[in-house]
Amino acid sequence: MENKEDRELYFYLKLTREFEDRVSKLHRQGKILGGVYSGRGQEAIVVGVCYGLRREDFIAPLHRDMGAFLVKGVDPNRLMAQLFGKKTGLSKGKDSFLHAGDLSRGVFGATSMLASTLPVAAGAALKFRMKKESHVAVAFFGEGASSRGDFHEALNFAGIHKLPVLFVCENNFYAYSTPQNMQMAVEDVAIRAEGYGFKGAVCSGNDLHAVMKTAHAAVERAREGEGPTLIECKTYRYHGHSEHDQPFYRPQNELIEWESRDPIQRFEIYLEKKGYNVDQMKADTEREVKAITDEAVRFAEESPWPEGKEAIEDLYANPF
Amino acid sequence: MPTTYIKAIHDAMFEEMKRDENVFVLGEDVGILGGAFKATEGFLQEFGPERVIDTPIAESLIVGAAIGAAVLGMRPIAEMQFADFISCAYDQIINMAGTLRYRHGGGAQVPIVIRGPSGAGVHGGLFHSQNPESYFLSVPGLKIVAPATAYDAKGLLKASIRDNDPVLFFEHKYLYRRIQEELPEEDYIVPLGQAALRREGSEMTFITYSAMVHPSLAAAERLEKEDGLSVEVIDLRSLRPLDWDAVFRSVRKTSKVVIIHEDRRTGGIGGEISARLSEECFESLDGPIMRVTSEDTHYAFSPPLEEFILPNVDKIVAKARTLAAY
Ligand SMILES: Cc1ncc(C[n+]2csc(CCOP(=O)(O)OP(=O)(O)O)c2C)c(N)n1
């Protein structure tokens, strides 16, 4: 008998990969304009952290975090339409990619300014504290973004007030072309938490169970009023920084090595060990996620463009 | 061989680094990658990591560190990967760099250049399309430059690097590879604060700069051909200092003026130019001062939205016709 959690986790991992791979392909075909950033290889982090969160829990995903939107229940059709810049997208064509959220699902839309969501997540956590709600806020960011002042300002404040917030660093060792050793003089981002008065934890970002264990413990602590956690997940992005980028600045063998620790394959090995018929499960899941993605692409392609004058809508609550 | 606008920027920095060992570059991914737009391609090999510094993602640090080195005699060129991210360094620019000479009673200087790939038209969306000049226009102590041609990009950047004040150099990414021209072999500069007369005319003046110079010139051609209207086109090149003499001279000659910029209308430099013209040239004006600018909204992504927002040849021609009818 398949356990529901195993099945769902596998589904979200596969859906995230299918969705992102399709987006990369559509970009190559010239069907998606603008910047496209793939999180291929990093799926276990967003899935592991977001799985099991409540609808009210606040998350702030970033440029590689398509999976976070999907696990949090954002409509895949609207998400795809967002990438196409269509009227049916989350921002109604105002911006593309992941610069939009869906607050009805607890998903906050980021700006491009890296780490700028961290203070915002602290503020969301502050609200939960003020209203005595046991929800948590989660902000995702890369190791590169941890160099910005906003990162340090947010952690400091969260530490002072013991806010129910998780700062989740997806450390893929490169910020665009800049390797980690040019970004910081320490090995683990997570140790910085100590300087702000709370705990940091390091885990393998390619091991879904390791991510879940670390994240869920932090969520529990946060819900119980024990304050923030800085979680660092070590991982690797398979693609270039954006789909325009040929990552010649990384050694080829590095990618091959990381591909051998692929988070999805790793999860399949776990499923096999548990005695599932993995071939069957794989075939079923692939059919399922392909259907969802096909439908999302169809929806996006057939959706109308916004009309030019809509460019001046949605600026104010009370337009003048 | 013709040189593209981005190559002109590359060459200006390369030549200045060769000429003066105090010149260096710093920014995100300027080293091994050669910059997100390849402005510093080959620099790391030529000048080494001491003078081509890949920084952490920390714009406030990039500008602040440039200021620190500059007050001690270096001449840093700081790259913002996209001009939009200059907001993250705003405090260092307006409060630190902008006031530095003043509060040292003239006893200190900040010879830094901050380069920012700005502008829309490439489906960059809200955060990769901004024209940030108006965020800085009211700040004394800063210079602001915005070239429209490859020749000017090179000459103005060299002048900016040799200048002893902080210069914000807003290069337009739409022009990077879309325009090119033959450049002189020999070293040259284009002085800051001098506008260029791009086209002579007698009945109307277009005041513009950066990417908008090109549709303005195309609109002027069309108005000549279709309406027999003689339009003069002035490319400001520097927004601060601004060549007011050139502007006043032209407006006194033609009596009619349209200001064209890609920055948003409210708070944009067009408002300032318009106010100065009504103070200084009111007697000569033969119609209202008009503007063609981006709409007062964010630089939306979707193609129909972006098209609606940005100025173009048709919008300029239509505005000019309205003004000509006065
Ligand atoms: C404040 C700011 N500066 C620069 C950029 C340009 N930029 C976008 S992504 C990126 C690299 C980000 O690296 P990291 O935070 O490690 O995340 P990753 O892309 O590796 O997932 C840079 C420099 C930006 N978006 N925001």
XYZ file of C-alpha atoms and ligand atoms in Angstrom:
672
model
C 0.000 0.000 0.000
C 1.331 3.409 -0.917
C 1.585 5.892 1.822
C -0.093 9.201 0.966
C 2.826 11.329 2.003
C 5.336 9.409 -0.100
C 3.066 9.621 -3.090
C 2.452 13.346 -2.668
C 6.083 14.187 -2.127
C 7.039 12.280 -5.229
C 4.280 14.007 -7.148
C 5.485 17.496 -6.158
C 9.103 16.699 -6.952
C 8.146 15.447 -10.368
C 5.663 18.239 -11.004
C 8.261 20.854 -10.168
C 10.794 19.312 -12.506
C 8.327 18.805 -15.315
C 7.054 22.346 -14.973
C 10.508 23.895 -14.949
C 11.811 21.739 -17.776
C 8.844 22.754 -19.859
C 9.459 26.397 -19.081
C 13.098 26.048 -20.149
C 11.996 24.420 -23.365
C 9.375 27.077 -24.058
C 12.031 29.691 -23.488
C 14.332 28.031 -26.006
C 11.441 28.016 -28.467
C 11.044 31.742 -27.978
C 7.593 31.364 -26.457
C 8.546 32.871 -23.127
C 10.246 36.250 -23.247
C 12.338 37.758 -20.509
C 14.445 36.082 -17.859
C 13.896 32.422 -17.002
C 15.682 30.853 -14.026
C 15.587 27.120 -13.571
C 15.744 25.444 -10.202
C 16.520 22.057 -11.755
C 18.432 20.054 -9.176
C 17.129 22.040 -6.208
C 13.568 20.708 -6.086
C 13.898 18.853 -2.790
C 14.384 22.088 -0.866
C 11.197 23.883 -1.798
C 9.164 20.693 -1.717
C 10.613 19.588 1.598
C 10.141 22.926 3.300
C 6.665 23.701 1.960
C 5.114 20.258 2.241
C 2.930 20.203 5.308
C 2.769 23.959 5.746
C -0.620 25.440 6.416
C -2.406 27.566 3.918
C -1.995 30.538 6.292
C 1.737 30.043 6.631
C 3.509 32.769 4.720
C 6.184 31.900 2.219
C 8.358 34.181 0.104
C 9.838 32.168 -2.761
C 12.565 33.358 -5.085
C 13.638 33.079 -8.685
C 14.290 29.324 -8.632
C 11.383 28.358 -6.408
C 8.634 27.341 -8.789
C 8.042 24.275 -6.643
C 7.178 26.382 -3.632
C 4.278 27.911 -5.549
C 3.068 24.493 -6.619
C 3.257 22.847 -3.198
C 1.526 25.833 -1.636
C -1.354 25.239 -3.994
C -1.045 28.079 -6.463
C -3.008 27.239 -9.603
C -0.520 25.796 -12.149
C -2.480 27.361 -14.991
C -2.178 30.853 -13.587
C 1.449 30.231 -12.759
C 2.207 29.276 -16.353
C 0.180 32.220 -17.652
C 2.278 34.431 -15.374
C 5.436 33.232 -17.128
C 3.878 33.990 -20.493
C 2.914 37.511 -19.396
C -0.744 36.788 -20.050
C -3.761 38.488 -18.557
C -4.684 35.339 -16.629
C -1.310 35.258 -14.870
C -0.920 36.084 -11.202
C 0.149 39.645 -11.989
C -2.111 39.957 -15.046
C 0.890 40.415 -17.294
C 2.410 43.197 -15.204
C 5.547 41.165 -14.694
C 6.720 37.741 -15.690
C 8.403 34.913 -13.908
C 8.031 34.773 -10.157
C 7.507 38.438 -9.361
C 3.981 37.797 -8.243
C 2.315 35.960 -5.444
C -1.017 34.619 -4.368
C -1.733 35.757 -0.839
C -4.852 33.608 -0.705
C -2.371 30.713 -0.636
C 0.112 32.441 1.634
C 2.531 33.060 -1.217
C 4.250 36.426 -1.326
C 5.588 37.838 -4.584
C 9.212 38.929 -4.532
C 10.944 41.802 -6.259
C 14.243 41.215 -8.074
C 16.157 42.849 -5.247
C 17.732 39.823 -3.654
C 17.119 39.278 0.058
C 14.488 42.002 0.120
C 11.856 39.479 1.156
C 13.669 38.570 4.367
C 12.616 41.663 6.325
C 9.123 41.209 4.893
C 8.973 37.621 6.148
C 10.074 38.889 9.546
C 7.172 41.327 9.395
C 4.723 38.578 8.520
C 6.018 36.606 11.492
C 5.589 39.698 13.622
C 1.928 39.794 12.674
C 1.488 36.149 13.688
C 3.107 36.989 17.000
C 0.982 40.092 17.561
C -2.244 38.246 16.806
C -1.191 35.139 18.735
C -1.509 32.951 15.648
C 0.647 29.864 15.507
C 1.559 30.296 11.826
C 5.061 30.642 10.482
C 6.773 32.680 7.796
C 9.424 31.292 5.467
C 11.801 33.228 3.251
C 13.955 31.501 0.635
C 17.200 32.971 -0.625
C 20.541 32.008 -2.134
C 23.935 32.141 -0.490
C 24.677 35.114 -2.729
C 21.769 37.062 -1.337
C 23.054 36.490 2.185
C 25.684 39.143 1.473
C 23.122 41.909 1.410
C 22.260 44.139 4.309
C 18.605 43.128 4.169
C 19.593 39.587 5.158
C 21.447 40.780 8.227
C 18.800 43.313 9.194
C 16.055 40.718 9.001
C 17.934 38.104 11.016
C 18.850 40.597 13.682
C 15.241 41.702 14.138
C 13.914 38.147 14.087
C 16.471 37.204 16.717
C 15.580 40.076 19.005
C 11.872 39.277 18.911
C 12.166 35.487 18.610
C 9.857 35.645 15.615
C 8.282 32.540 14.084
C 10.247 32.694 10.868
C 12.453 30.321 8.873
C 15.222 31.718 6.731
C 15.955 29.045 4.156
C 19.229 29.383 2.280
C 19.537 27.377 -0.910
C 23.282 27.227 -1.145
C 24.128 26.136 -4.675
C 27.690 27.448 -4.373
C 27.428 29.958 -7.195
C 25.763 33.305 -7.429
C 25.623 33.732 -11.186
C 29.363 33.232 -11.902
C 30.596 34.127 -8.428
C 31.709 31.107 -6.393
C 30.985 30.919 -2.693
C 34.572 31.742 -1.694
C 34.231 35.133 -3.388
C 30.918 35.688 -1.634
C 31.903 34.977 1.976
C 34.885 33.916 4.026
C 32.999 31.235 5.945
C 31.957 27.793 4.856
C 28.426 27.726 6.178
C 25.900 30.507 5.899
C 24.091 28.856 8.801
C 26.715 29.828 11.373
C 25.660 33.419 11.004
C 22.483 32.704 12.941
C 24.532 32.494 16.091
C 25.500 36.132 15.741
C 21.836 37.031 15.838
C 20.933 34.896 18.812
C 19.277 31.859 17.310
C 20.029 28.512 15.745
C 21.370 27.627 12.364
C 21.171 24.191 10.775
C 22.893 22.698 7.750
C 21.442 19.867 5.720
C 21.761 18.228 2.334
C 19.434 20.056 -0.021
C 19.376 17.073 -2.341
C 17.986 14.774 0.316
C 14.286 15.421 0.679
C 14.068 13.682 4.033
C 16.963 15.635 5.456
C 15.332 18.876 4.361
C 11.982 17.847 5.790
C 13.418 16.783 9.083
C 15.325 20.020 9.517
C 12.520 22.252 8.312
C 9.732 20.563 10.222
C 11.646 20.732 13.470
C 12.185 24.443 12.871
C 8.515 24.952 12.034
C 7.522 23.188 15.232
C 9.818 25.357 17.295
C 8.550 28.485 15.585
C 4.916 27.539 16.195
C 5.699 26.996 19.838
C 7.193 30.440 20.211
C 10.804 29.341 20.285
C 11.886 31.721 17.574
C 13.559 31.730 14.183
C 15.881 29.253 12.498
C 18.353 29.747 9.699
C 18.397 26.639 7.558
C 21.060 26.095 4.972
C 20.498 23.449 2.314
C 23.557 22.542 0.269
C 22.623 21.934 -3.334
C 23.541 22.648 -6.936
C 21.780 24.187 -9.890
C 22.076 22.137 -13.036
C 21.376 24.928 -15.508
C 23.129 28.245 -15.999
C 22.170 31.194 -13.862
C 19.409 31.988 -16.327
C 18.509 30.184 -19.501
C 20.686 32.685 -21.379
C 23.766 31.709 -19.402
C 26.326 29.099 -20.424
C 27.960 28.258 -17.085
C 31.529 27.970 -18.427
C 32.768 29.272 -15.071
C 32.015 25.942 -13.375
C 34.071 22.792 -13.807
C 32.195 20.204 -15.875
C 32.930 17.342 -13.474
C 31.223 19.268 -10.689
C 27.894 19.106 -12.488
C 28.314 15.407 -13.248
C 29.084 14.734 -9.622
C 26.007 16.561 -8.404
C 23.796 14.930 -10.993
C 24.734 11.621 -9.430
C 23.115 12.908 -6.232
C 19.950 14.003 -7.974
C 17.190 14.660 -5.438
C 14.508 12.890 -7.433
C 16.569 9.794 -8.166
C 17.522 9.735 -4.550
C 13.882 9.756 -3.543
C 13.160 6.970 -6.018
C 15.834 4.856 -4.367
C 14.113 5.446 -1.054
C 10.790 4.407 -2.580
C 12.359 1.274 -3.955
C 13.803 0.406 -0.578
C 10.355 0.798 0.903
C 9.142 -1.849 -1.490
C 7.067 0.227 -3.872
C 6.741 -0.672 -7.499
C 8.744 2.355 -8.545
C 8.490 1.788 -12.278
C 4.740 1.836 -12.037
C 4.729 4.813 -9.719
C 7.080 6.693 -11.989
C 5.000 6.034 -15.074
C 1.796 7.069 -13.302
C 3.284 10.205 -11.816
C 4.902 11.232 -15.073
C 1.598 10.868 -16.859
C -0.107 12.905 -14.181
C 2.401 15.781 -14.073
C 2.653 15.891 -17.836
C -1.111 16.273 -18.084
C -1.087 19.107 -15.565
C 1.778 20.848 -17.343
C 0.250 20.341 -20.789
C -2.969 21.842 -19.537
C -1.115 24.780 -17.976
C 0.716 25.476 -21.237
C -2.487 25.196 -23.217
C -4.211 27.551 -20.780
C -1.344 30.033 -20.956
C -1.064 29.920 -24.726
C -4.785 30.356 -25.239
C -5.120 33.086 -22.629
C -5.488 36.629 -23.918
C -2.815 39.270 -23.680
C -3.625 42.162 -21.418
C -4.710 45.305 -23.193
C -2.202 48.134 -23.314
C -4.166 50.472 -21.083
C -4.197 47.897 -18.293
C -0.610 49.039 -17.735
C -1.941 51.856 -15.592
C -4.318 49.684 -13.572
C -3.621 48.127 -10.167
C -1.419 50.973 -9.004
C -3.680 52.212 -6.226
C -6.462 50.901 -4.036
C -8.425 54.028 -4.900
C -7.463 54.983 -8.422
C -7.572 58.679 -9.232
C 35.089 47.862 -38.174
C 32.096 49.491 -36.489
C 31.995 49.459 -32.700
C 28.819 48.651 -30.782
C 27.649 50.796 -27.889
C 28.546 48.095 -25.353
C 31.972 47.561 -26.947
C 32.547 51.317 -26.777
C 31.893 51.147 -23.026
C 34.205 48.155 -22.756
C 36.948 49.921 -24.693
C 36.652 53.145 -22.702
C 37.236 51.305 -19.436
C 39.955 49.103 -20.901
C 41.891 52.056 -22.281
C 41.515 54.066 -19.083
C 42.765 51.159 -17.001
C 45.764 50.905 -19.306
C 46.399 54.640 -19.067
C 45.976 55.058 -15.309
C 46.775 52.330 -12.810
C 44.479 53.916 -10.256
C 41.445 53.015 -12.333
C 39.847 49.704 -11.378
C 36.473 48.007 -11.703
C 34.335 46.295 -9.127
C 30.910 44.721 -9.195
C 29.037 41.446 -9.358
C 30.355 38.961 -11.922
C 32.698 41.467 -13.581
C 35.614 39.010 -13.418
C 35.534 35.547 -14.918
C 32.137 36.152 -16.508
C 33.211 39.517 -17.895
C 30.013 41.175 -16.675
C 26.397 40.217 -17.293
C 26.505 42.233 -20.528
C 30.180 41.573 -21.297
C 31.317 45.117 -20.532
C 34.423 43.796 -18.763
C 35.141 40.811 -20.988
C 38.852 40.003 -20.948
C 39.606 42.431 -18.110
C 40.442 39.754 -15.559
C 43.034 38.207 -17.908
C 44.520 41.598 -18.699
C 44.489 43.328 -15.313
C 44.169 40.527 -12.759
C 41.877 40.096 -9.771
C 43.356 43.051 -7.872
C 41.921 45.512 -10.375
C 38.909 43.508 -11.563
C 37.045 42.705 -8.418
C 34.133 40.300 -8.243
C 32.169 41.531 -5.277
C 29.568 39.847 -3.120
C 25.952 40.741 -3.919
C 25.978 43.911 -1.895
C 25.418 47.136 -3.799
C 25.786 49.348 -0.757
C 29.179 47.752 -0.197
C 30.156 48.146 -3.846
C 29.513 51.885 -3.805
C 30.759 52.448 -0.271
C 34.012 50.623 -0.941
C 34.460 52.574 -4.161
C 34.035 55.786 -2.193
C 36.593 54.723 0.402
C 39.197 53.905 -2.229
C 38.387 57.051 -4.188
C 38.899 59.515 -1.358
C 42.400 58.081 -1.044
C 43.220 58.664 -4.686
C 41.893 55.659 -6.602
C 39.433 55.964 -9.489
C 36.975 53.076 -9.161
C 34.311 52.163 -11.674
C 31.466 50.390 -9.903
C 29.092 48.290 -11.953
C 25.475 47.764 -11.001
C 24.463 44.563 -12.765
C 21.220 46.285 -13.692
C 20.602 49.959 -13.002
C 17.518 48.992 -11.002
C 19.710 47.566 -8.242
C 21.189 51.005 -7.661
C 18.315 51.448 -5.231
C 20.156 49.071 -2.903
C 23.070 51.532 -2.836
C 20.931 54.633 -2.592
C 22.123 55.725 0.838
C 25.796 55.492 -0.091
C 25.203 57.442 -3.289
C 23.018 60.280 -2.102
C 24.217 60.745 1.458
C 27.812 59.594 1.302
C 29.084 60.329 -2.215
C 26.760 63.243 -2.913
C 27.689 65.231 0.186
C 31.310 64.262 0.563
C 33.126 67.190 -0.989
C 30.659 69.662 0.524
C 31.015 68.507 4.098
C 34.789 68.393 3.780
C 34.719 72.041 2.777
C 36.078 71.139 -0.640
C 38.946 69.242 0.938
C 38.001 65.826 -0.403
C 36.830 64.379 -3.661
C 35.091 61.234 -4.848
C 36.183 60.323 -8.368
C 33.933 57.313 -8.819
C 31.812 56.207 -11.741
C 28.750 54.083 -11.124
C 27.649 52.352 -14.312
C 24.083 51.170 -14.588
C 22.495 49.309 -17.506
C 19.154 51.089 -17.567
C 16.063 51.330 -19.676
C 13.221 49.283 -21.069
C 12.152 47.806 -24.387
C 13.702 44.390 -23.870
C 10.907 42.729 -21.863
C 12.865 43.101 -18.672
C 9.796 43.687 -16.527
C 9.474 45.830 -13.438
C 12.972 45.357 -12.043
C 15.147 45.171 -15.133
C 13.840 48.162 -17.069
C 13.959 51.221 -14.908
C 15.424 54.591 -15.801
C 16.653 55.669 -12.378
C 17.851 59.176 -13.273
C 14.990 60.947 -11.562
C 15.750 59.193 -8.257
C 19.009 61.179 -8.253
C 18.267 64.388 -10.089
C 17.573 66.453 -7.014
C 20.803 65.440 -5.309
C 23.552 68.063 -5.541
C 27.099 66.795 -5.835
C 26.278 64.037 -8.294
C 26.771 64.107 -12.049
C 24.480 62.150 -14.338
C 25.320 61.032 -17.852
C 23.213 59.151 -20.414
C 24.757 58.535 -23.847
C 22.797 57.782 -27.020
C 25.582 56.754 -29.409
C 28.642 54.525 -29.341
C 30.898 57.543 -29.912
C 29.392 59.326 -26.922
C 29.332 56.218 -24.761
C 33.075 55.899 -25.127
C 33.915 59.594 -24.919
C 31.582 60.334 -22.034
C 32.703 57.307 -20.046
C 36.333 58.348 -20.411
C 35.427 61.868 -19.321
C 33.495 60.422 -16.368
C 36.426 58.286 -15.281
C 38.740 61.309 -15.429
C 36.230 63.518 -13.617
C 36.802 64.226 -9.947
C 33.158 64.004 -8.895
C 30.860 61.009 -8.520
C 29.276 60.264 -11.888
C 26.233 58.087 -12.463
C 26.616 56.654 -15.930
C 23.276 55.359 -17.187
C 23.906 53.334 -20.323
C 20.818 52.107 -22.129
C 20.707 48.351 -22.533
C 18.381 48.568 -25.544
C 21.249 50.232 -27.431
C 23.986 47.799 -26.405
C 24.045 45.797 -29.602
C 21.472 47.623 -31.664
C 23.628 50.580 -32.581
C 27.204 50.785 -33.770
C 29.485 53.192 -35.609
C 33.084 53.702 -36.668
C 35.049 55.260 -33.822
C 38.314 57.224 -34.037
C 41.475 55.249 -33.422
C 42.940 57.920 -31.204
C 42.035 58.742 -27.629
C 39.168 61.223 -27.277
C 36.705 62.376 -24.673
C 33.261 63.930 -24.841
C 33.129 66.575 -22.114
C 30.417 66.299 -19.488
C 27.767 68.988 -19.630
C 27.680 69.576 -23.376
C 24.612 68.743 -25.398
C 24.852 67.588 -29.023
C 22.854 69.102 -31.847
C 21.735 65.954 -33.659
C 19.661 67.637 -36.311
C 19.157 71.246 -37.286
C 15.702 72.689 -37.679
C 13.850 75.963 -37.459
C 10.258 75.345 -36.408
C 10.370 73.053 -33.384
C 12.903 71.648 -30.923
C 12.970 68.113 -29.595
C 14.943 67.835 -26.362
C 15.894 64.297 -25.572
C 18.675 61.912 -24.488
C 19.723 58.274 -24.337
C 17.660 55.708 -26.251
C 14.969 58.245 -27.066
C 17.328 60.188 -29.341
C 16.763 57.575 -32.040
C 12.954 57.605 -32.262
C 13.101 61.388 -31.888
C 15.327 61.632 -34.949
C 13.098 59.234 -36.860
C 10.041 61.301 -35.898
C 11.798 64.478 -37.036
C 12.555 62.890 -40.413
C 8.966 61.828 -40.809
C 7.620 65.254 -39.861
C 9.911 66.832 -42.432
C 8.780 64.461 -45.129
C 5.078 64.266 -44.357
C 4.367 67.697 -42.889
C 7.232 69.825 -44.159
C 8.009 70.633 -40.534
C 11.595 71.529 -39.689
C 12.558 69.982 -36.343
C 15.764 70.484 -34.413
C 16.889 67.605 -32.180
C 19.058 68.167 -29.134
C 20.657 65.261 -27.335
C 21.405 66.351 -23.778
C 23.992 63.612 -23.116
C 24.550 64.955 -19.567
C 21.557 65.529 -17.318
C 23.623 67.072 -14.568
C 25.336 69.347 -15.424
C 22.819 70.132 -18.149
C 23.692 72.287 -21.139
C 21.053 74.952 -20.573
C 22.677 77.326 -23.092
C 22.195 74.857 -25.914
C 18.599 74.276 -24.854
C 17.722 77.970 -24.542
C 19.456 78.824 -27.815
C 17.455 76.263 -29.732
C 14.115 77.075 -28.140
C 14.608 80.790 -28.773
C 15.214 79.941 -32.411
C 12.290 77.536 -32.967
C 9.754 78.765 -30.359
C 8.247 75.338 -29.893
C 9.499 72.446 -27.826
C 8.747 68.810 -27.112
C 10.726 67.044 -24.396
C 11.079 63.327 -24.963
C 12.342 60.868 -22.387
C 11.831 57.237 -21.470
C 11.769 57.936 -17.751
C 8.306 58.340 -16.261
C 6.546 61.655 -16.569
C 5.889 62.653 -12.977
C 9.097 63.788 -11.370
C 11.035 63.153 -14.572
C 13.587 65.627 -15.873
C 11.100 66.873 -18.474
C 9.254 68.704 -15.730
C 12.406 70.522 -14.656
C 13.344 71.466 -18.205
C 9.840 72.693 -18.833
C 9.872 74.863 -15.720
C 13.245 76.357 -16.604
C 12.090 77.088 -20.138
C 9.040 78.932 -18.956
C 11.219 80.970 -16.605
C 13.910 81.767 -19.142
C 12.310 81.602 -22.576
C 8.669 82.507 -21.995
C 8.826 85.421 -24.447
C 10.043 83.160 -27.224
C 7.537 80.360 -26.730
C 4.843 79.960 -29.323
C 2.933 77.080 -27.797
C 2.831 74.970 -24.641
C 5.911 72.973 -23.705
C 4.995 69.370 -24.367
C 6.305 66.038 -23.196
C 6.396 62.519 -24.541
C 7.448 60.168 -21.761
C 6.685 56.766 -20.336
C 3.319 56.497 -18.655
C 3.191 57.017 -14.915
C 3.286 53.362 -14.066
C 5.759 50.533 -13.595
C 7.612 49.082 -16.570
C 5.210 46.243 -17.090
C 6.421 43.046 -18.725
C 3.757 41.892 -21.128
C 4.459 43.133 -24.682
C 1.184 45.062 -25.162
C 1.634 46.714 -21.768
C 5.238 47.684 -22.422
C 4.291 49.075 -25.813
C 1.540 51.145 -24.246
C 3.912 52.551 -21.641
C 6.947 53.489 -23.728
C 7.311 56.468 -26.055
C 7.737 55.673 -29.748
C 7.947 57.419 -33.118
C 4.172 57.543 -33.572
C 3.609 59.097 -30.170
C 6.292 61.707 -30.817
C 4.907 62.553 -34.258
C 1.383 62.894 -32.887
C 2.511 65.197 -30.091
C 4.552 67.312 -32.507
C 1.575 67.683 -34.806
C -0.604 68.873 -31.968
C 2.025 71.414 -31.038
C 2.626 72.493 -34.636
C -1.075 73.275 -34.956
C -0.857 75.912 -32.226
C 20.248 43.346 -5.100
C 20.503 42.569 -6.329
N 21.701 42.627 -6.927
C 21.951 41.932 -8.062
C 20.999 41.142 -8.616
C 21.286 40.366 -9.894
N 21.262 38.933 -9.637
C 20.148 38.195 -9.816
S 20.309 36.629 -9.316
C 21.930 36.879 -8.880
C 22.713 35.751 -8.283
C 21.995 35.223 -7.082
O 22.749 34.275 -6.420
P 22.150 33.517 -5.169
O 21.533 34.474 -4.214
O 23.223 32.642 -4.642
O 20.966 32.645 -5.764
P 21.019 31.601 -6.979
O 20.774 32.393 -8.239
O 22.355 30.948 -6.959
O 19.909 30.666 -6.745
C 22.298 38.198 -9.118
C 23.631 38.768 -8.870
C 19.745 41.117 -7.968
N 18.725 40.380 -8.456
N 19.521 41.829 -6.845
